[in-house]
Amino acid sequence: MTVPVQPDVLDPMLPVAVRVASVNRETYDTCTLVTEAVTPDGLPAFVPGQFSMLYRYGVGEVPISISGDPGLGDRLAYTIRAVGAVSTSLVNRHPGDLISMRGPFGSSWPVEQAKGGDVLVVAGGIGLAPLRPVMYHILRHRGDYGRLTLLYGARSPKELLFSKELKNWSAQPDTEVLVTVDTGGPSWRGHVGVVTKLFQYIQLRPERLTAMTCGPEIMMRFVMRQLEARAIPDEKIYLSMELNMKCAVGFCGHCQMGPYFLCKDGPVFRYSQMRPWMRGHHEL
Amino acid sequence: MISTEEFIRVTKNQDLLKDFGPQHLARLAALAEEVKFHRDQIIFREGEEHGMFYLILDGTLALEIITARHPVLLQTLHAGDAMGWSSLLGSGGTHFEARALTPARTLAFNGARLREACDSDTAFGYRMMKALLSLITERLDVTRMQLLDMYATPGAVRA
């Protein structure tokens, strides 16, 4: 099992105020808010894979993955797509605004267990956000890992997150970054097709591989099929299940999946834990 | 035409041929011809009776539909991919336009000759049709995934 990380907060239900230090426009509907502490106590530490509950007074609260560099401890970054009232309100924040936060919560990507081996990261859409700390972590400790491969898919070029970083990462030693879109415009010269098609263009070493994936559940099911076809054991496959999380501490039960509370026991799970609960797997 | 040894060497990464035995690879090699395309070369146009089947050795090709305003890129194909499977059915024109996005090298097969080989050697034909079915299944999966618009944010998390 992945081990849930205990929240580094006194009362996990009590929001604290944080200040928006900067806002980076990623796409037409997605921003990264970089937040900093309001008090001298600073912000709690996080590990890659964790999320926070971000709160806008009078609007509501929403779980958002931490997407920043875990090596920069004094700030927490959140990449948010405007899809509803709360997320739209957050995306419309400006530097200097105050928002409220609970957390960080949840389990982490297995960056320690993956040391000494290859790492495959497969992301779709906004799913790259919770995996960006993994990329930062591995590239910061490059000597501890083998080959690093990122497969990333989005609807269109204008919906690709972190474009500059994708370019920078692909220039790193022993690092391969393949990006694909469902629909390419006239100026797009990269891959067009779904993210699982990219498996055909990479060489994996199953005996030393750890795979981490995040994206829509449908995408992850197809990713699992590709990994199974390449004999990657379920125990070496990790996925982030970010569904229906409300309280973040396992009280409310909204996010229960089988015996697990996704917010408290996850959101990062081994595939061996999630396999029975990912409906439709056997029809694939 | 290229030698069987050369054919086996250059097609070792072709997923489509992974279950072909030496005898069937030799039969395919006898029908193969190396064809190169330069950047932006139109390989075939939509609706054309092109009649060729390709295994891509290197480079990037695009399948497109031409609208009134501009081409819409549907899929890119790369080393290890196959293109032009409708030529193996021997009826109707191509469904898309194919264009080379970069200089590309392929192995080309005349669809009519390939069909004849399948008819005269049914074991080879069965192997070929199984490979073709797996190619079409993969295309169907990909199309279904695109239709699902799987990167859309699920309704349950519209907070």
PDB file of N, CA and C in Angstrom, chain A residues 77-124:
ATOM      1  N   ALA A  77       2.232  25.799  -4.919  1.00  0.00           N
ATOM      2  CA  ALA A  77       1.622  26.168  -6.202  1.00  0.00           C
ATOM      3  C   ALA A  77       0.461  25.224  -6.504  1.00  0.00           C
ATOM      4  N   TYR A  78      -0.585  25.783  -7.092  1.00  0.00           N
ATOM      5  CA  TYR A  78      -1.776  25.003  -7.454  1.00  0.00           C
ATOM      6  C   TYR A  78      -2.167  25.343  -8.885  1.00  0.00           C
ATOM      7  N   THR A  79      -2.309  24.340  -9.704  1.00  0.00           N
ATOM      8  CA  THR A  79      -2.739  24.577 -11.085  1.00  0.00           C
ATOM      9  C   THR A  79      -4.224  24.244 -11.166  1.00  0.00           C
ATOM     10  N   ILE A  80      -5.011  25.224 -11.545  1.00  0.00           N
ATOM     11  CA  ILE A  80      -6.474  25.133 -11.425  1.00  0.00           C
ATOM     12  C   ILE A  80      -7.124  25.408 -12.770  1.00  0.00           C
ATOM     13  N   ARG A  81      -8.017  24.517 -13.160  1.00  0.00           N
ATOM     14  CA  ARG A  81      -8.815  24.766 -14.367  1.00  0.00           C
ATOM     15  C   ARG A  81     -10.197  25.272 -13.951  1.00  0.00           C
ATOM     16  N   ALA A  82     -10.649  26.303 -14.594  1.00  0.00           N
ATOM     17  CA  ALA A  82     -11.960  26.889 -14.260  1.00  0.00           C
ATOM     18  C   ALA A  82     -13.060  26.038 -14.861  1.00  0.00           C
ATOM     19  N   VAL A  83     -13.692  25.231 -14.001  1.00  0.00           N
ATOM     20  CA  VAL A  83     -14.778  24.361 -14.477  1.00  0.00           C
ATOM     21  C   VAL A  83     -16.072  24.567 -13.708  1.00  0.00           C
ATOM     22  N   GLY A  84     -16.018  25.268 -12.583  1.00  0.00           N
ATOM     23  CA  GLY A  84     -17.206  25.494 -11.769  1.00  0.00           C
ATOM     24  C   GLY A  84     -17.031  26.792 -10.995  1.00  0.00           C
ATOM     25  N   ALA A  85     -17.963  27.039 -10.068  1.00  0.00           N
ATOM     26  CA  ALA A  85     -17.965  28.335  -9.373  1.00  0.00           C
ATOM     27  C   ALA A  85     -16.690  28.556  -8.553  1.00  0.00           C
ATOM     28  N   VAL A  86     -16.288  27.534  -7.786  1.00  0.00           N
ATOM     29  CA  VAL A  86     -15.132  27.726  -6.899  1.00  0.00           C
ATOM     30  C   VAL A  86     -13.843  27.845  -7.707  1.00  0.00           C
ATOM     31  N   SER A  87     -13.669  26.905  -8.639  1.00  0.00           N
ATOM     32  CA  SER A  87     -12.423  26.935  -9.415  1.00  0.00           C
ATOM     33  C   SER A  87     -12.328  28.206 -10.266  1.00  0.00           C
ATOM     34  N   THR A  88     -13.459  28.684 -10.788  1.00  0.00           N
ATOM     35  CA  THR A  88     -13.426  29.923 -11.562  1.00  0.00           C
ATOM     36  C   THR A  88     -13.058  31.102 -10.668  1.00  0.00           C
ATOM     37  N   SER A  89     -13.604  31.090  -9.467  1.00  0.00           N
ATOM     38  CA  SER A  89     -13.276  32.153  -8.530  1.00  0.00           C
ATOM     39  C   SER A  89     -11.780  32.133  -8.194  1.00  0.00           C
ATOM     40  N   LEU A  90     -11.210  30.944  -8.057  1.00  0.00           N
ATOM     41  CA  LEU A  90      -9.779  30.837  -7.753  1.00  0.00           C
ATOM     42  C   LEU A  90      -8.923  31.282  -8.940  1.00  0.00           C
ATOM     43  N   VAL A  91      -9.317  30.864 -10.130  1.00  0.00           N
ATOM     44  CA  VAL A  91      -8.550  31.229 -11.328  1.00  0.00           C
ATOM     45  C   VAL A  91      -8.537  32.744 -11.529  1.00  0.00           C
ATOM     46  N   ASN A  92      -9.569  33.421 -11.027  1.00  0.00           N
ATOM     47  CA  ASN A  92      -9.652  34.872 -11.205  1.00  0.00           C
ATOM     48  C   ASN A  92      -8.942  35.667 -10.108  1.00  0.00           C
ATOM     49  N   ARG A  93      -8.178  35.002  -9.268  1.00  0.00           N
ATOM     50  CA  ARG A  93      -7.449  35.724  -8.222  1.00  0.00           C
ATOM     51  C   ARG A  93      -6.268  36.502  -8.836  1.00  0.00           C
ATOM     52  N   HIS A  94      -5.820  37.495  -8.042  1.00  0.00           N
ATOM     53  CA  HIS A  94      -4.694  38.333  -8.466  1.00  0.00           C
ATOM     54  C   HIS A  94      -3.614  38.293  -7.379  1.00  0.00           C
ATOM     55  N   PRO A  95      -2.387  38.628  -7.737  1.00  0.00           N
ATOM     56  CA  PRO A  95      -1.336  38.686  -6.710  1.00  0.00           C
ATOM     57  C   PRO A  95      -1.751  39.624  -5.574  1.00  0.00           C
ATOM     58  N   GLY A  96      -1.522  39.152  -4.353  1.00  0.00           N
ATOM     59  CA  GLY A  96      -1.903  39.928  -3.186  1.00  0.00           C
ATOM     60  C   GLY A  96      -3.228  39.503  -2.579  1.00  0.00           C
ATOM     61  N   ASP A  97      -4.084  38.838  -3.341  1.00  0.00           N
ATOM     62  CA  ASP A  97      -5.361  38.359  -2.814  1.00  0.00           C
ATOM     63  C   ASP A  97      -5.133  37.291  -1.748  1.00  0.00           C
ATOM     64  N   LEU A  98      -6.069  37.206  -0.829  1.00  0.00           N
ATOM     65  CA  LEU A  98      -6.019  36.143   0.177  1.00  0.00           C
ATOM     66  C   LEU A  98      -7.034  35.062  -0.173  1.00  0.00           C
ATOM     67  N   ILE A  99      -6.619  33.827  -0.015  1.00  0.00           N
ATOM     68  CA  ILE A  99      -7.542  32.704  -0.113  1.00  0.00           C
ATOM     69  C   ILE A  99      -7.304  31.838   1.126  1.00  0.00           C
ATOM     70  N   SER A 100      -8.129  30.838   1.337  1.00  0.00           N
ATOM     71  CA  SER A 100      -7.945  29.962   2.495  1.00  0.00           C
ATOM     72  C   SER A 100      -7.590  28.557   2.043  1.00  0.00           C
ATOM     73  N   MET A 101      -6.852  27.885   2.915  1.00  0.00           N
ATOM     74  CA  MET A 101      -6.334  26.565   2.543  1.00  0.00           C
ATOM     75  C   MET A 101      -6.381  25.619   3.733  1.00  0.00           C
ATOM     76  N   ARG A 102      -6.716  24.370   3.442  1.00  0.00           N
ATOM     77  CA  ARG A 102      -6.510  23.292   4.424  1.00  0.00           C
ATOM     78  C   ARG A 102      -5.570  22.279   3.808  1.00  0.00           C
ATOM     79  N   GLY A 103      -4.722  21.688   4.619  1.00  0.00           N
ATOM     80  CA  GLY A 103      -3.840  20.656   4.094  1.00  0.00           C
ATOM     81  C   GLY A 103      -2.377  21.037   4.239  1.00  0.00           C
ATOM     82  N   PRO A 104      -1.499  20.410   3.478  1.00  0.00           N
ATOM     83  CA  PRO A 104      -1.727  19.387   2.444  1.00  0.00           C
ATOM     84  C   PRO A 104      -2.191  18.047   3.025  1.00  0.00           C
ATOM     85  N   PHE A 105      -2.899  17.314   2.177  1.00  0.00           N
ATOM     86  CA  PHE A 105      -3.462  16.021   2.553  1.00  0.00           C
ATOM     87  C   PHE A 105      -3.013  14.932   1.567  1.00  0.00           C
ATOM     88  N   GLY A 106      -3.195  13.693   2.038  1.00  0.00           N
ATOM     89  CA  GLY A 106      -3.141  12.553   1.127  1.00  0.00           C
ATOM     90  C   GLY A 106      -1.792  11.888   0.994  1.00  0.00           C
ATOM     91  N   SER A 107      -1.797  10.797   0.225  1.00  0.00           N
ATOM     92  CA  SER A 107      -0.597   9.976   0.027  1.00  0.00           C
ATOM     93  C   SER A 107       0.257  10.580  -1.077  1.00  0.00           C
ATOM     94  N   SER A 108       1.425   9.984  -1.264  1.00  0.00           N
ATOM     95  CA  SER A 108       2.398  10.595  -2.181  1.00  0.00           C
ATOM     96  C   SER A 108       2.786   9.643  -3.305  1.00  0.00           C
ATOM     97  N   TRP A 109       3.301  10.224  -4.367  1.00  0.00           N
ATOM     98  CA  TRP A 109       3.902   9.406  -5.413  1.00  0.00           C
ATOM     99  C   TRP A 109       5.144   8.710  -4.847  1.00  0.00           C
ATOM    100  N   PRO A 110       5.490   7.530  -5.354  1.00  0.00           N
ATOM    101  CA  PRO A 110       6.576   6.744  -4.743  1.00  0.00           C
ATOM    102  C   PRO A 110       7.970   7.187  -5.208  1.00  0.00           C
ATOM    103  N   VAL A 111       8.288   8.440  -4.991  1.00  0.00           N
ATOM    104  CA  VAL A 111       9.574   8.930  -5.503  1.00  0.00           C
ATOM    105  C   VAL A 111      10.764   8.284  -4.785  1.00  0.00           C
ATOM    106  N   GLU A 112      10.563   7.870  -3.544  1.00  0.00           N
ATOM    107  CA  GLU A 112      11.675   7.212  -2.824  1.00  0.00           C
ATOM    108  C   GLU A 112      11.823   5.764  -3.304  1.00  0.00           C
ATOM    109  N   GLN A 113      10.690   5.052  -3.417  1.00  0.00           N
ATOM    110  CA  GLN A 113      10.743   3.648  -3.850  1.00  0.00           C
ATOM    111  C   GLN A 113      11.263   3.513  -5.276  1.00  0.00           C
ATOM    112  N   ALA A 114      11.088   4.522  -6.077  1.00  0.00           N
ATOM    113  CA  ALA A 114      11.477   4.449  -7.491  1.00  0.00           C
ATOM    114  C   ALA A 114      12.961   4.689  -7.710  1.00  0.00           C
ATOM    115  N   LYS A 115      13.662   5.074  -6.661  1.00  0.00           N
ATOM    116  CA  LYS A 115      15.085   5.383  -6.812  1.00  0.00           C
ATOM    117  C   LYS A 115      15.858   4.170  -7.338  1.00  0.00           C
ATOM    118  N   GLY A 116      16.791   4.429  -8.198  1.00  0.00           N
ATOM    119  CA  GLY A 116      17.621   3.356  -8.750  1.00  0.00           C
ATOM    120  C   GLY A 116      17.041   2.742 -10.013  1.00  0.00           C
ATOM    121  N   GLY A 117      15.809   3.084 -10.342  1.00  0.00           N
ATOM    122  CA  GLY A 117      15.176   2.502 -11.536  1.00  0.00           C
ATOM    123  C   GLY A 117      14.699   3.563 -12.506  1.00  0.00           C
ATOM    124  N   ASP A 118      14.059   3.088 -13.581  1.00  0.00           N
ATOM    125  CA  ASP A 118      13.473   4.000 -14.567  1.00  0.00           C
ATOM    126  C   ASP A 118      12.104   4.468 -14.073  1.00  0.00           C
ATOM    127  N   VAL A 119      11.705   5.628 -14.550  1.00  0.00           N
ATOM    128  CA  VAL A 119      10.381   6.151 -14.180  1.00  0.00           C
ATOM    129  C   VAL A 119       9.642   6.547 -15.452  1.00  0.00           C
ATOM    130  N   LEU A 120       8.405   6.074 -15.531  1.00  0.00           N
ATOM    131  CA  LEU A 120       7.522   6.469 -16.628  1.00  0.00           C
ATOM    132  C   LEU A 120       6.369   7.276 -16.037  1.00  0.00           C
ATOM    133  N   VAL A 121       6.178   8.465 -16.566  1.00  0.00           N
ATOM    134  CA  VAL A 121       5.088   9.333 -16.127  1.00  0.00           C
ATOM    135  C   VAL A 121       4.124   9.487 -17.298  1.00  0.00           C
ATOM    136  N   VAL A 122       2.850   9.172 -17.070  1.00  0.00           N
ATOM    137  CA  VAL A 122       1.846   9.303 -18.135  1.00  0.00           C
ATOM    138  C   VAL A 122       0.746  10.236 -17.626  1.00  0.00           C
ATOM    139  N   ALA A 123       0.532  11.330 -18.328  1.00  0.00           N
ATOM    140  CA  ALA A 123      -0.427  12.326 -17.866  1.00  0.00           C
ATOM    141  C   ALA A 123      -1.353  12.722 -18.994  1.00  0.00           C
ATOM    142  N   GLY A 124      -2.583  13.050 -18.604  1.00  0.00           N
ATOM    143  CA  GLY A 124      -3.551  13.542 -19.577  1.00  0.00           C
ATOM    144  C   GLY A 124      -4.209  14.802 -19.070  1.00  0.00           C
TER     145      GLY A 124
END
